[in-house]
CSV table of C-alpha atoms in Angstrom, one decimal:
chain,number,residue,atom,x,y,z
A,1,MET,CA,8.2,31.3,-27.7
A,2,GLN,CA,12.0,31.9,-27.9
A,3,THR,CA,13.1,27.9,-28.0
A,4,ALA,CA,16.3,25.9,-26.7
A,5,SER,CA,18.2,22.8,-27.3
A,6,ASP,CA,16.8,20.3,-25.3
A,7,GLU,CA,19.9,20.0,-23.5
A,8,GLN,CA,20.6,23.9,-22.5
A,9,GLN,CA,17.0,23.8,-22.1
A,10,SER,CA,17.4,20.9,-19.5
A,11,SER,CA,20.8,23.0,-17.3
A,12,LEU,CA,18.3,26.2,-17.7
A,13,THR,CA,15.2,24.7,-16.2
A,14,ALA,CA,17.2,23.3,-13.7
A,15,ALA,CA,18.7,26.9,-13.1
A,16,LEU,CA,15.2,28.7,-12.8
A,17,ARG,CA,14.1,25.9,-10.3
A,18,LEU,CA,16.7,27.0,-7.5
A,19,ASP,CA,16.4,30.5,-8.0
A,20,LEU,CA,13.3,30.1,-7.8
A,21,THR,CA,13.2,27.9,-4.9
A,22,ARG,CA,15.9,30.5,-2.9
A,23,ALA,CA,13.0,32.9,-3.8
A,24,SER,CA,10.5,31.3,-1.8
A,25,TYR,CA,8.4,31.7,-4.5
A,26,GLY,CA,5.5,30.5,-3.8
A,27,VAL,CA,1.9,30.8,-3.0
A,28,GLU,CA,2.1,32.0,0.4
A,29,THR,CA,5.4,34.1,-0.3
A,30,LEU,CA,3.2,36.1,-2.5
A,31,GLY,CA,0.0,36.4,-0.2
A,32,ARG,CA,2.0,37.6,2.5
A,33,LEU,CA,3.9,40.6,0.3
A,34,TRP,CA,0.9,41.5,-0.9
A,35,GLY,CA,-2.4,40.7,1.2
A,36,ASP,CA,-5.3,39.0,0.6
A,37,GLU,CA,-7.1,41.8,0.0
A,38,ALA,CA,-4.5,42.9,-3.8
A,39,ASP,CA,-5.1,38.2,-3.7
A,40,ALA,CA,-8.7,38.4,-3.8
A,41,ALA,CA,-8.3,41.4,-7.1
A,42,LEU,CA,-5.9,39.5,-8.7
A,43,HIS,CA,-8.5,37.2,-9.2
A,44,ARG,CA,-11.2,39.0,-10.0
A,45,ALA,CA,-8.9,40.4,-12.9
A,46,GLN,CA,-7.7,43.7,-10.9
A,47,ARG,CA,-3.7,44.1,-10.3
A,48,VAL,CA,-4.2,47.6,-9.1
A,49,PRO,CA,-4.4,46.5,-5.8
A,50,ALA,CA,-0.8,44.1,-6.7
A,51,ILE,CA,0.8,46.5,-7.8
A,52,ARG,CA,0.2,49.4,-4.3
A,53,ALA,CA,1.1,47.1,-2.3
A,54,LEU,CA,4.5,45.2,-4.0
A,55,ARG,CA,5.4,49.4,-3.7
A,56,ALA,CA,4.9,49.8,0.0
A,57,HIS,CA,7.8,46.8,0.6
A,58,PRO,CA,11.3,47.0,-0.4
A,59,VAL,CA,11.9,44.4,-3.6
A,60,VAL,CA,13.2,41.2,-2.7
A,61,PRO,CA,14.1,37.8,-4.9
A,62,ALA,CA,10.0,37.4,-4.4
A,63,SER,CA,8.3,40.5,-5.6
A,64,THR,CA,10.8,41.5,-8.4
A,65,LEU,CA,9.1,37.2,-9.6
A,66,ALA,CA,5.9,38.7,-9.0
A,67,THR,CA,5.6,42.1,-10.7
A,68,ALA,CA,7.6,40.5,-14.1
A,69,PHE,CA,5.8,36.8,-13.9
A,70,VAL,CA,2.8,37.4,-12.1
A,71,LEU,CA,1.4,41.4,-13.0
A,72,GLY,CA,3.2,41.4,-16.4
A,73,LEU,CA,5.2,44.2,-15.7
A,74,PRO,CA,9.0,45.8,-16.7
A,75,VAL,CA,11.3,45.6,-14.3
A,76,PRO,CA,14.6,46.7,-14.0
A,77,ARG,CA,17.4,44.4,-15.6
A,78,THR,CA,19.3,44.6,-12.9
A,79,ASP,CA,16.5,43.9,-10.0
A,80,LEU,CA,16.1,40.2,-12.6
A,81,ALA,CA,19.4,39.9,-12.5
A,82,ALA,CA,19.4,39.1,-8.9
A,83,ALA,CA,16.4,37.3,-8.4
A,84,LEU,CA,17.4,34.8,-10.5
A,85,PRO,CA,21.2,34.9,-10.4
A,86,ARG,CA,22.4,31.0,-11.4
A,87,LEU,CA,19.5,31.1,-14.7
A,88,GLY,CA,20.9,34.7,-15.1
A,89,VAL,CA,19.0,37.6,-17.7
A,90,ASP,CA,19.9,36.3,-20.8
A,91,GLY,CA,19.4,32.3,-19.1
A,92,ALA,CA,15.7,34.1,-18.8
A,93,VAL,CA,15.7,34.9,-22.7
A,94,ALA,CA,16.9,32.3,-23.9
A,95,LEU,CA,13.8,30.0,-21.8
A,96,GLY,CA,11.4,32.7,-23.4
A,97,LEU,CA,10.3,33.7,-20.5
A,98,VAL,CA,11.7,37.8,-21.0
A,99,GLU,CA,12.7,39.7,-23.6
A,100,ALA,CA,15.5,41.7,-22.1
A,101,GLY,CA,16.6,45.9,-23.6
A,102,GLU,CA,19.6,47.0,-21.4
A,103,THR,CA,17.8,48.9,-19.0
A,104,VAL,CA,14.3,47.0,-18.4
A,105,VAL,CA,13.4,43.0,-18.9
A,106,ARG,CA,10.1,42.9,-19.9
A,107,PRO,CA,7.7,40.1,-18.9
A,108,LEU,CA,7.4,37.5,-21.8
A,109,LEU,CA,6.4,34.5,-20.5
A,110,ASP,CA,3.4,34.4,-17.3
A,111,LEU,CA,5.2,31.7,-14.0
A,112,ARG,CA,3.5,31.8,-11.2
A,113,PRO,CA,3.1,29.7,-7.6
A,114,TYR,CA,0.3,27.3,-7.7
A,115,SER,CA,-0.2,24.9,-4.7
A,116,PHE,CA,-2.6,21.9,-4.2
A,117,VAL,CA,-3.6,18.7,-2.8
A,118,ASP,CA,-4.6,15.9,-4.4
A,119,ALA,CA,-4.9,11.8,-4.4
A,120,GLN,CA,-1.7,11.6,-3.3
A,121,GLY,CA,-1.0,14.4,-1.3
A,122,VAL,CA,-0.3,18.7,-0.6
A,123,GLY,CA,2.2,19.3,-3.2
A,124,SER,CA,3.3,22.6,-4.8
A,125,TRP,CA,4.5,24.0,-9.0
A,126,TRP,CA,5.5,27.2,-10.3
A,127,ILE,CA,3.1,26.5,-14.0
A,128,ALA,CA,4.3,29.1,-17.5
A,129,SER,CA,1.5,29.8,-19.8
A,130,ASP,CA,0.4,32.2,-22.0
A,131,LEU,CA,0.6,36.2,-20.4
A,132,GLY,CA,-3.5,37.0,-19.5
A,133,GLU,CA,-5.2,40.5,-20.9
A,134,LEU,CA,-4.1,41.5,-17.3
A,135,SER,CA,-0.7,42.3,-19.2
A,136,THR,CA,-1.4,42.2,-22.7
A,137,GLY,CA,-4.4,44.8,-22.5
A,138,GLY,CA,-6.4,43.7,-25.2
A,139,ALA,CA,-7.7,40.3,-27.3
A,140,LEU,CA,-5.4,37.4,-26.8
A,141,ARG,CA,-4.0,35.7,-29.8
A,142,GLU,CA,-4.8,32.4,-30.8
A,143,ASP,CA,-2.6,30.3,-30.5
A,144,HIS,CA,-3.3,31.3,-27.0
A,145,VAL,CA,-2.0,29.2,-24.1
A,146,LEU,CA,-3.9,28.8,-21.3
A,147,GLY,CA,-2.3,28.8,-17.3
A,148,VAL,CA,-4.1,27.4,-14.5
A,149,GLY,CA,-7.8,28.3,-14.6
A,150,GLY,CA,-10.9,27.7,-13.1
A,151,ALA,CA,-11.8,25.1,-15.7
A,152,SER,CA,-8.7,23.1,-15.0
A,153,MET,CA,-8.3,23.2,-11.9
A,154,THR,CA,-12.2,21.8,-10.9
A,155,LEU,CA,-10.7,19.1,-13.1
A,156,SER,CA,-7.4,18.0,-11.6
A,157,GLY,CA,-9.5,18.2,-8.2
A,158,LEU,CA,-11.8,15.0,-9.4
A,159,MET,CA,-9.2,13.6,-10.8
A,160,ILE,CA,-9.6,9.8,-9.8
A,161,GLY,CA,-5.8,9.6,-8.5
A,162,ALA,CA,-6.1,5.2,-9.0
A,163,PRO,CA,-2.9,3.8,-9.8
A,164,VAL,CA,-1.7,3.3,-13.5
A,165,ASP,CA,0.5,2.2,-16.3
A,166,ARG,CA,-0.2,4.3,-18.5
A,167,ALA,CA,-1.9,7.6,-19.0
A,168,LEU,CA,-2.8,10.0,-21.1
A,169,ASP,CA,-3.7,13.4,-21.5
A,170,LEU,CA,-5.7,14.5,-24.7
A,171,GLY,CA,-5.4,18.5,-25.6
A,172,THR,CA,-2.8,18.8,-22.3
A,173,GLY,CA,-2.2,22.5,-23.2
A,174,CYS,CA,0.1,23.6,-20.4
A,175,GLY,CA,0.7,20.5,-19.0
A,176,ILE,CA,-1.3,20.8,-15.6
A,177,GLN,CA,-3.4,17.6,-16.3
A,178,ALA,CA,-0.1,15.0,-17.2
A,179,MET,CA,1.3,16.0,-13.6
A,180,HIS,CA,-1.1,16.1,-12.5
A,181,ALA,CA,-1.7,12.7,-13.9
A,182,ALA,CA,2.5,11.4,-13.1
A,183,ARG,CA,2.2,10.9,-9.5
A,184,HIS,CA,-0.6,8.5,-10.4
A,185,ALA,CA,0.6,7.2,-13.5
A,186,GLY,CA,4.1,4.9,-14.3
A,187,LEU,CA,3.7,7.0,-18.4
A,188,VAL,CA,1.9,9.6,-19.2
A,189,VAL,CA,1.6,10.7,-23.2
A,190,ALA,CA,0.2,14.4,-23.2
A,191,THR,CA,-0.9,15.4,-27.0
A,192,ASP,CA,-1.7,19.3,-28.3
A,193,ILE,CA,-2.3,20.5,-31.9
A,194,SER,CA,-0.4,23.0,-30.6
A,195,ARG,CA,3.2,23.1,-31.1
A,196,ARG,CA,3.4,27.0,-28.7
A,197,ALA,CA,1.3,24.5,-26.2
A,198,LEU,CA,3.5,21.5,-26.1
A,199,ASP,CA,6.5,23.8,-26.4
A,200,ILE,CA,5.4,25.6,-22.7
A,201,ALA,CA,4.1,21.8,-21.1
A,202,ARG,CA,7.2,20.5,-21.8
A,203,LEU,CA,9.1,23.6,-19.4
A,204,ASN,CA,7.0,23.3,-16.9
A,205,ALA,CA,7.1,19.5,-16.2
A,206,GLN,CA,11.4,20.1,-16.9
A,207,LEU,CA,10.6,23.2,-14.2
A,208,ASN,CA,9.4,20.8,-12.0
A,209,GLY,CA,11.3,17.9,-12.7
A,210,ILE,CA,8.8,15.8,-13.5
A,211,GLU,CA,10.1,12.7,-15.8
A,212,ASN,CA,7.5,10.5,-17.0
A,213,ILE,CA,5.5,13.1,-18.7
A,214,ARG,CA,6.2,11.7,-23.2
A,215,PHE,CA,4.5,15.0,-25.4
A,216,ARG,CA,3.3,14.7,-29.1
A,217,LEU,CA,2.2,16.7,-31.4
A,218,GLY,CA,-1.1,15.6,-33.0
A,219,SER,CA,-5.5,16.4,-33.0
A,220,LEU,CA,-7.0,13.9,-30.4
A,221,PHE,CA,-6.6,10.5,-31.0
A,222,GLU,CA,-4.6,10.8,-34.1
A,223,PRO,CA,-1.0,11.0,-32.1
A,224,VAL,CA,-2.0,7.4,-30.1
A,225,ALA,CA,-3.1,4.8,-33.0
A,226,GLY,CA,-3.9,1.5,-30.9
A,227,GLU,CA,-2.8,2.3,-28.3
A,228,THR,CA,-5.0,1.8,-25.3
A,229,PHE,CA,-4.7,3.5,-21.6
A,230,GLY,CA,-6.0,2.9,-18.1
A,231,HIS,CA,-6.3,6.5,-16.6
A,232,ILE,CA,-7.9,9.6,-19.0
A,233,VAL,CA,-7.7,12.3,-18.6
A,234,SER,CA,-8.6,15.8,-20.7
A,235,ASN,CA,-9.8,19.6,-20.7
A,236,PRO,CA,-10.3,19.5,-24.4
A,237,PRO,CA,-11.4,22.2,-26.5
A,238,PHE,CA,-15.4,22.7,-26.1
A,239,VAL,CA,-16.3,25.6,-25.7
A,240,ILE,CA,-18.9,26.2,-29.2
A,241,THR,CA,-18.4,28.6,-30.7
A,242,PRO,CA,-20.0,29.7,-34.4
A,243,ARG,CA,-18.0,28.3,-38.0
A,244,GLY,CA,-17.5,30.9,-39.9
A,245,GLY,CA,-19.3,35.4,-39.6
A,246,ASP,CA,-14.3,36.7,-39.2
A,247,VAL,CA,-15.2,34.8,-35.1
A,248,PRO,CA,-11.5,33.8,-33.5
A,249,SER,CA,-10.1,30.2,-32.8
A,250,TYR,CA,-8.8,29.8,-30.4
A,251,ASP,CA,-6.5,27.0,-29.9
A,252,TYR,CA,-7.3,26.2,-26.3
A,253,ARG,CA,-10.3,26.1,-26.8
A,254,ASP,CA,-12.1,26.2,-30.0
A,255,GLY,CA,-11.3,22.2,-31.2
A,256,GLY,CA,-13.5,23.0,-35.0
A,257,LEU,CA,-16.6,21.9,-35.3
A,258,VAL,CA,-19.2,23.1,-34.9
A,259,GLY,CA,-21.1,23.2,-31.8
A,260,ASP,CA,-21.3,20.7,-29.5
A,261,ALA,CA,-19.4,18.1,-32.2
A,262,LEU,CA,-16.2,18.3,-29.7
A,263,VAL,CA,-17.1,16.4,-27.0
A,264,ALA,CA,-19.2,14.1,-28.6
A,265,SER,CA,-16.5,13.4,-30.7
A,266,VAL,CA,-14.3,13.1,-27.9
A,267,ILE,CA,-16.0,10.0,-26.3
A,268,SER,CA,-17.1,8.3,-29.6
A,269,GLY,CA,-12.9,7.1,-29.4
A,270,LEU,CA,-12.5,6.7,-25.3
A,271,SER,CA,-13.8,2.7,-26.3
A,272,ASP,CA,-11.1,1.5,-28.5
A,273,HIS,CA,-8.0,4.3,-26.2
A,274,LEU,CA,-9.0,2.2,-22.4
A,275,GLU,CA,-8.6,-0.7,-20.8
A,276,PRO,CA,-10.7,-2.8,-20.0
A,277,GLY,CA,-11.4,-0.6,-16.1
A,278,GLY,CA,-9.7,2.3,-17.4
A,279,ILE,CA,-11.4,5.4,-16.6
A,280,ALA,CA,-11.8,8.8,-18.2
A,281,GLN,CA,-12.1,11.6,-17.3
A,282,LEU,CA,-13.1,15.3,-18.9
A,283,LEU,CA,-14.7,18.4,-18.8
A,284,GLY,CA,-17.6,18.8,-21.4
A,285,ASN,CA,-20.3,21.3,-22.4
A,286,TRP,CA,-23.1,20.5,-24.2
A,287,GLU,CA,-26.4,22.2,-26.4
A,288,TYR,CA,-29.9,22.5,-24.7
A,289,ARG,CA,-32.6,23.1,-28.0
A,290,ALA,CA,-36.1,23.2,-28.8
A,291,THR,CA,-36.6,19.6,-28.2
A,292,ALA,CA,-34.0,18.1,-27.5
A,293,ASP,CA,-32.9,18.2,-23.5
A,294,GLY,CA,-29.3,19.4,-22.5
A,295,LEU,CA,-28.4,15.7,-20.8
A,296,ASP,CA,-30.4,13.1,-22.8
A,297,ARG,CA,-27.8,14.7,-25.9
A,298,VAL,CA,-25.0,13.9,-23.5
A,299,ALA,CA,-26.2,10.5,-23.3
A,300,GLY,CA,-27.0,10.0,-26.7
A,301,TRP,CA,-23.6,10.5,-27.7
A,302,THR,CA,-22.3,7.6,-24.8
A,303,ASP,CA,-25.2,5.5,-26.1
A,304,GLY,CA,-22.8,2.4,-28.6
A,305,THR,CA,-19.2,2.8,-27.0
A,306,GLY,CA,-20.3,0.1,-24.7
A,307,LEU,CA,-18.6,2.7,-22.2
A,308,ASP,CA,-19.7,3.2,-18.4
A,309,ALA,CA,-20.9,6.6,-18.3
A,310,TRP,CA,-21.6,9.2,-14.8
A,311,VAL,CA,-22.3,12.2,-15.6
A,312,VAL,CA,-23.2,15.5,-13.7
A,313,GLU,CA,-23.6,19.0,-15.0
A,314,ARG,CA,-23.4,21.7,-13.0
A,315,GLU,CA,-24.5,24.8,-14.7
A,316,ARG,CA,-26.8,26.0,-17.6
A,317,GLN,CA,-26.2,29.2,-19.3
A,318,ASP,CA,-28.5,31.2,-21.7
A,319,PRO,CA,-27.3,31.6,-25.1
A,320,ALA,CA,-26.4,35.5,-24.1
A,321,LEU,CA,-24.5,34.6,-21.2
A,322,TYR,CA,-22.7,31.9,-22.5
A,323,SER,CA,-21.5,34.1,-25.8
A,324,GLU,CA,-20.7,37.2,-23.5
A,325,THR,CA,-18.8,34.7,-21.1
A,326,TRP,CA,-16.7,33.5,-23.9
A,327,ILE,CA,-16.2,36.2,-25.8
A,328,ARG,CA,-14.8,38.2,-22.6
A,329,ASP,CA,-12.6,35.4,-22.5
A,330,GLY,CA,-10.9,36.6,-25.8
A,331,GLY,CA,-10.5,38.7,-23.8
A,332,THR,CA,-12.5,41.6,-26.4
A,333,ARG,CA,-13.9,43.8,-24.0
A,334,PRO,CA,-17.2,46.4,-25.1
A,335,GLY,CA,-17.1,48.5,-27.9
A,336,GLY,CA,-17.9,47.4,-31.5
A,337,GLU,CA,-15.9,44.5,-31.6
A,338,PHE,CA,-17.7,43.1,-28.6
A,339,ASP,CA,-21.0,44.2,-30.0
A,340,ARG,CA,-20.0,42.0,-33.9
A,341,LEU,CA,-19.3,38.9,-32.4
A,342,TYR,CA,-21.4,38.4,-30.4
A,343,GLY,CA,-24.3,39.0,-33.3
A,344,ALA,CA,-22.0,36.4,-34.6
A,345,TRP,CA,-22.1,34.0,-32.2
A,346,LEU,CA,-26.3,34.6,-31.3
A,347,ASP,CA,-27.3,34.0,-35.1
A,348,ASP,CA,-24.9,31.0,-34.7
A,349,PHE,CA,-27.3,29.5,-32.0
A,350,GLU,CA,-30.3,31.2,-33.0
A,351,ALA,CA,-29.6,28.5,-36.7
A,352,ARG,CA,-29.2,25.7,-34.7
A,353,GLY,CA,-31.7,26.1,-32.4
A,354,VAL,CA,-29.7,26.0,-29.9
A,355,THR,CA,-32.0,27.5,-26.6
A,356,GLY,CA,-28.3,26.5,-24.0
A,357,VAL,CA,-25.5,25.5,-22.7
A,358,GLY,CA,-25.2,23.4,-20.1
A,359,PHE,CA,-21.8,22.4,-18.6
A,360,GLY,CA,-19.8,19.5,-16.5
A,361,TYR,CA,-18.0,16.4,-15.5
A,362,LEU,CA,-18.1,13.5,-17.7
A,363,THR,CA,-16.4,10.7,-16.1
A,364,LEU,CA,-16.9,7.1,-18.2
A,365,ARG,CA,-15.3,3.5,-17.7
A,366,LYS,CA,-14.6,0.9,-20.1
A,367,PRO,CA,-16.6,-2.2,-18.2
A,368,ARG,CA,-14.2,-4.9,-16.9
A,369,GLY,CA,-17.3,-7.3,-15.6
A,370,THR,CA,-21.5,-6.6,-16.1
A,371,VAL,CA,-22.4,-4.8,-13.4
A,372,ALA,CA,-23.0,-1.2,-15.5
A,373,LEU,CA,-23.2,2.0,-14.5
A,374,ARG,CA,-25.0,5.1,-16.4
A,375,ARG,CA,-26.2,8.3,-14.2
A,376,PHE,CA,-26.7,11.6,-16.1
A,377,GLU,CA,-27.8,13.8,-12.6
A,378,ARG,CA,-27.7,17.9,-12.4
A,379,LEU,CA,-26.1,19.1,-8.7
A,380,ASP,CA,-25.6,23.3,-9.2
A,381,GLY,CA,-24.9,23.1,-5.2
A,382,PRO,CA,-22.2,24.5,-3.5
A,383,ILE,CA,-19.8,21.9,-3.5
A,384,GLY,CA,-16.3,21.5,-2.2
A,385,SER,CA,-12.6,20.7,-3.9
A,386,GLY,CA,-11.1,17.1,-4.4
A,387,LEU,CA,-13.8,15.1,-5.4
A,388,GLY,CA,-11.2,12.4,-7.4
A,389,PRO,CA,-11.3,10.5,-3.9
A,390,HIS,CA,-15.4,10.6,-3.8
A,391,LEU,CA,-15.9,10.0,-7.1
A,392,GLU,CA,-13.6,7.0,-7.1
A,393,ALA,CA,-15.3,6.0,-3.6
A,394,SER,CA,-19.1,6.2,-5.2
A,395,ILE,CA,-17.8,4.5,-8.3
A,396,ALA,CA,-16.7,1.4,-5.6
A,397,ALA,CA,-20.0,1.9,-4.1
A,398,HIS,CA,-21.7,1.6,-6.7
A,399,ASP,CA,-20.3,-1.5,-8.0
A,400,ARG,CA,-20.4,-3.9,-5.0
A,401,GLN,CA,-24.5,-2.5,-4.4
A,402,ALA,CA,-25.2,-3.2,-7.4
A,403,ALA,CA,-23.3,-7.1,-7.8
A,404,LEU,CA,-26.1,-7.6,-4.4
A,405,THR,CA,-29.1,-9.0,-4.0
A,406,ASP,CA,-31.7,-7.6,-2.3
A,407,GLU,CA,-31.1,-9.9,-0.1
A,408,GLY,CA,-27.7,-9.9,0.7
A,409,LEU,CA,-27.6,-6.2,0.9
A,410,GLY,CA,-29.7,-7.2,3.3
A,411,ARG,CA,-27.1,-8.9,4.9
A,412,GLY,CA,-25.4,-5.9,5.1
A,413,VAL,CA,-24.3,-4.0,8.0
A,414,LEU,CA,-24.2,-0.2,6.8
A,415,THR,CA,-22.9,3.0,8.1
A,416,VAL,CA,-23.3,7.3,7.9
A,417,ALA,CA,-20.8,8.7,7.3
A,418,GLY,CA,-18.9,11.3,9.1
A,419,ASP,CA,-19.4,13.9,6.5
A,420,VAL,CA,-23.8,13.7,6.6
A,421,THR,CA,-26.1,16.6,9.2
A,422,GLU,CA,-29.9,15.9,9.4
A,423,GLU,CA,-32.3,19.2,9.8
A,424,ARG,CA,-35.5,19.1,10.9
A,425,HIS,CA,-38.1,21.4,11.1
A,426,TYR,CA,-41.3,21.1,13.1
A,427,TRP,CA,-43.7,23.3,13.8
A,428,PRO,CA,-44.2,24.8,16.6
A,429,GLY,CA,-45.1,23.2,19.3
A,430,ALA,CA,-45.7,20.3,17.1
A,431,GLU,CA,-43.9,16.2,17.9
A,432,ASP,CA,-43.4,15.2,15.1
A,433,PRO,CA,-41.7,16.8,12.5
A,434,THR,CA,-42.6,18.7,9.3
A,435,VAL,CA,-39.3,18.3,7.1
A,436,MET,CA,-36.0,16.0,7.4
A,437,VAL,CA,-32.7,16.0,5.5
A,438,LEU,CA,-29.3,14.8,5.6
A,439,HIS,CA,-26.7,16.7,4.0
A,440,GLN,CA,-23.6,15.8,2.8
A,441,GLY,CA,-20.9,17.4,4.2
A,442,GLY,CA,-18.0,17.0,1.4
A,443,GLY,CA,-18.9,15.3,-1.9
A,444,PHE,CA,-21.1,17.0,-4.7
A,445,GLY,CA,-22.4,18.1,-0.9
A,446,ARG,CA,-26.1,16.3,-1.6
A,447,SER,CA,-28.9,17.3,0.4
A,448,ILE,CA,-31.4,14.1,0.5
A,449,SER,CA,-35.4,14.5,1.9
A,450,LEU,CA,-36.6,11.7,4.1
A,451,ASP,CA,-39.4,10.1,4.9
A,452,THR,CA,-40.3,8.8,8.5
A,453,GLY,CA,-39.3,5.1,7.4
A,454,LEU,CA,-36.3,6.2,5.4
A,455,ALA,CA,-35.2,9.2,8.4
A,456,ALA,CA,-35.3,5.9,11.1
A,457,LEU,CA,-32.9,3.8,8.6
A,458,VAL,CA,-30.5,5.9,8.5
A,459,GLY,CA,-30.3,6.4,12.2
A,460,ALA,CA,-30.3,3.0,13.0
A,461,CYS,CA,-27.4,2.5,10.5
A,462,ASP,CA,-24.8,2.4,13.1
A,463,GLY,CA,-22.5,-0.3,12.0
A,464,GLU,CA,-24.0,-2.5,14.6
A,465,LEU,CA,-27.0,-4.3,13.3
A,466,SER,CA,-27.8,-5.5,9.8
A,467,LEU,CA,-29.3,-3.8,6.5
A,468,ARG,CA,-32.6,-6.6,7.6
A,469,ALA,CA,-32.9,-6.4,11.4
A,470,ILE,CA,-33.8,-2.6,11.1
A,471,VAL,CA,-36.4,-2.9,7.9
A,472,ALA,CA,-38.1,-5.5,10.6
A,473,ALA,CA,-37.3,-3.7,14.0
A,474,ILE,CA,-39.3,-0.2,12.0
A,475,ALA,CA,-41.4,-1.9,10.4
A,476,GLN,CA,-42.9,-3.8,13.9
A,477,LEU,CA,-42.8,0.0,15.1
A,478,LEU,CA,-44.4,2.1,11.9
A,479,GLU,CA,-46.9,-1.1,12.4
A,480,VAL,CA,-46.7,-1.6,8.5
A,481,ASP,CA,-46.0,-5.0,6.5
A,482,GLU,CA,-41.5,-5.7,6.5
A,483,ALA,CA,-41.6,-6.8,2.8
A,484,ALA,CA,-43.2,-3.5,1.6
A,485,LEU,CA,-41.3,-1.4,4.0
A,486,SER,CA,-38.0,-3.1,2.3
A,487,SER,CA,-39.6,-3.8,-0.9
A,488,GLU,CA,-39.7,0.3,-0.8
A,489,LEU,CA,-36.3,1.2,1.0
A,490,LEU,CA,-33.9,-1.2,0.0
A,491,PRO,CA,-33.3,1.5,-3.2
A,492,ARG,CA,-33.2,4.0,-1.8
A,493,VAL,CA,-30.9,3.0,0.1
A,494,ARG,CA,-28.6,1.4,-3.3
A,495,GLU,CA,-28.7,5.2,-4.1
A,496,LEU,CA,-27.4,6.2,-0.5
A,497,LEU,CA,-24.2,4.2,-1.0
A,498,VAL,CA,-23.8,5.2,-4.3
A,499,ALA,CA,-23.9,8.9,-2.7
A,500,GLY,CA,-21.1,7.7,-0.4
A,501,ILE,CA,-24.0,9.5,2.7
A,502,LEU,CA,-24.2,5.3,3.9
A,503,THR,CA,-21.2,3.2,3.5
A,504,PHE,CA,-20.3,0.0,4.1
């Protein structure tokens, strides 16, 4: 990537920002240009429908920019000059966006609009990254800087947006998590082992007018030795990659350690860099072995750290599927080289006794008080976007209910969350249901099976009666011992509070 001086780059990115704004280069504009079908095809890494759609329309600045920087195709120099009148073709060359001939300009970077909703509201940016295999037509370079993909959108959606003085983005890549963190942190420190990644991340911050990010070169926590933060986020290079066998080592996904040791290493370093009450959020992979459950393995990594932990496993893949997924991700297509790499990955898993790989979300906290949070669960059903506010509310609910004795909880007045519905199934002609299930519309989309007592309790939580009064009434109705019923229901109420089914 060609880089300009700091002063020159600031001036050039300001000009580029004005040009992109003038061209209405946004997600909605591109959707109108090539339509829903072509947009869906692009998400499947197929650009032909979008190319055909753009050819059917007159050339406008947005279509020129999309052709070059989303589809990765050369465009006439005159068209790019018209699309970027303030920056100019020479300015685009100076920023490392393109290489220019006398008549044709070829893109060197991907530059596309990105829109989102987070705890601070609706937003939109332009994000630069390296061209993907759709544009290059081959395997990625090992220092490839990834753009906004599924994993990065997952992490940004999980991000808790509570205000903090200082945040850390560990392994920033193109800078997307640092930019999100900058919306709720006074200062963000963004680190990466790749100088190229930091150059692109710095370009993205400048292009979008974000001034409270500081970029530092180095591995993991080395650039922030002795510093603490209120929030740490990381989409670390967690992909389990064979060591040896001439397997490509991509900066954006491979931390250079054996197996899942990179995620374990990140967890071990968090306590020294979190303020009391500070929260860390990251994505990760963990191995299943013949004698070890994956979530138990993660729980072992957190033991002795002094950190609270809430880990959600979203998916588990067998070694073959995992290998195929990440070989394809590197741009290697089926054939001899694909087969060679496939063998190397399977050999590595077999040698270490790996039977599967889990993927999920990790939320860790440095406790401020004595209430401990330890949850390790599998939730593989469909979920919505924007889990950050739900996680924040769930952690607060956990702390509040955990601090209450059963007597104190019984005095509470609870309500059913507004996104909760109840499903009942009956045998034909039966008066009583055979199956009752609560469904959560938001959050993690949990489904909770009910028995008669819990169904009656949830149905009565309308903000009027105390929990103790509701349990007493149910005990009388069912003709059971009130103390025994309370002992049975209160632990389940605590779980429903943490899950966000019931609220204080």
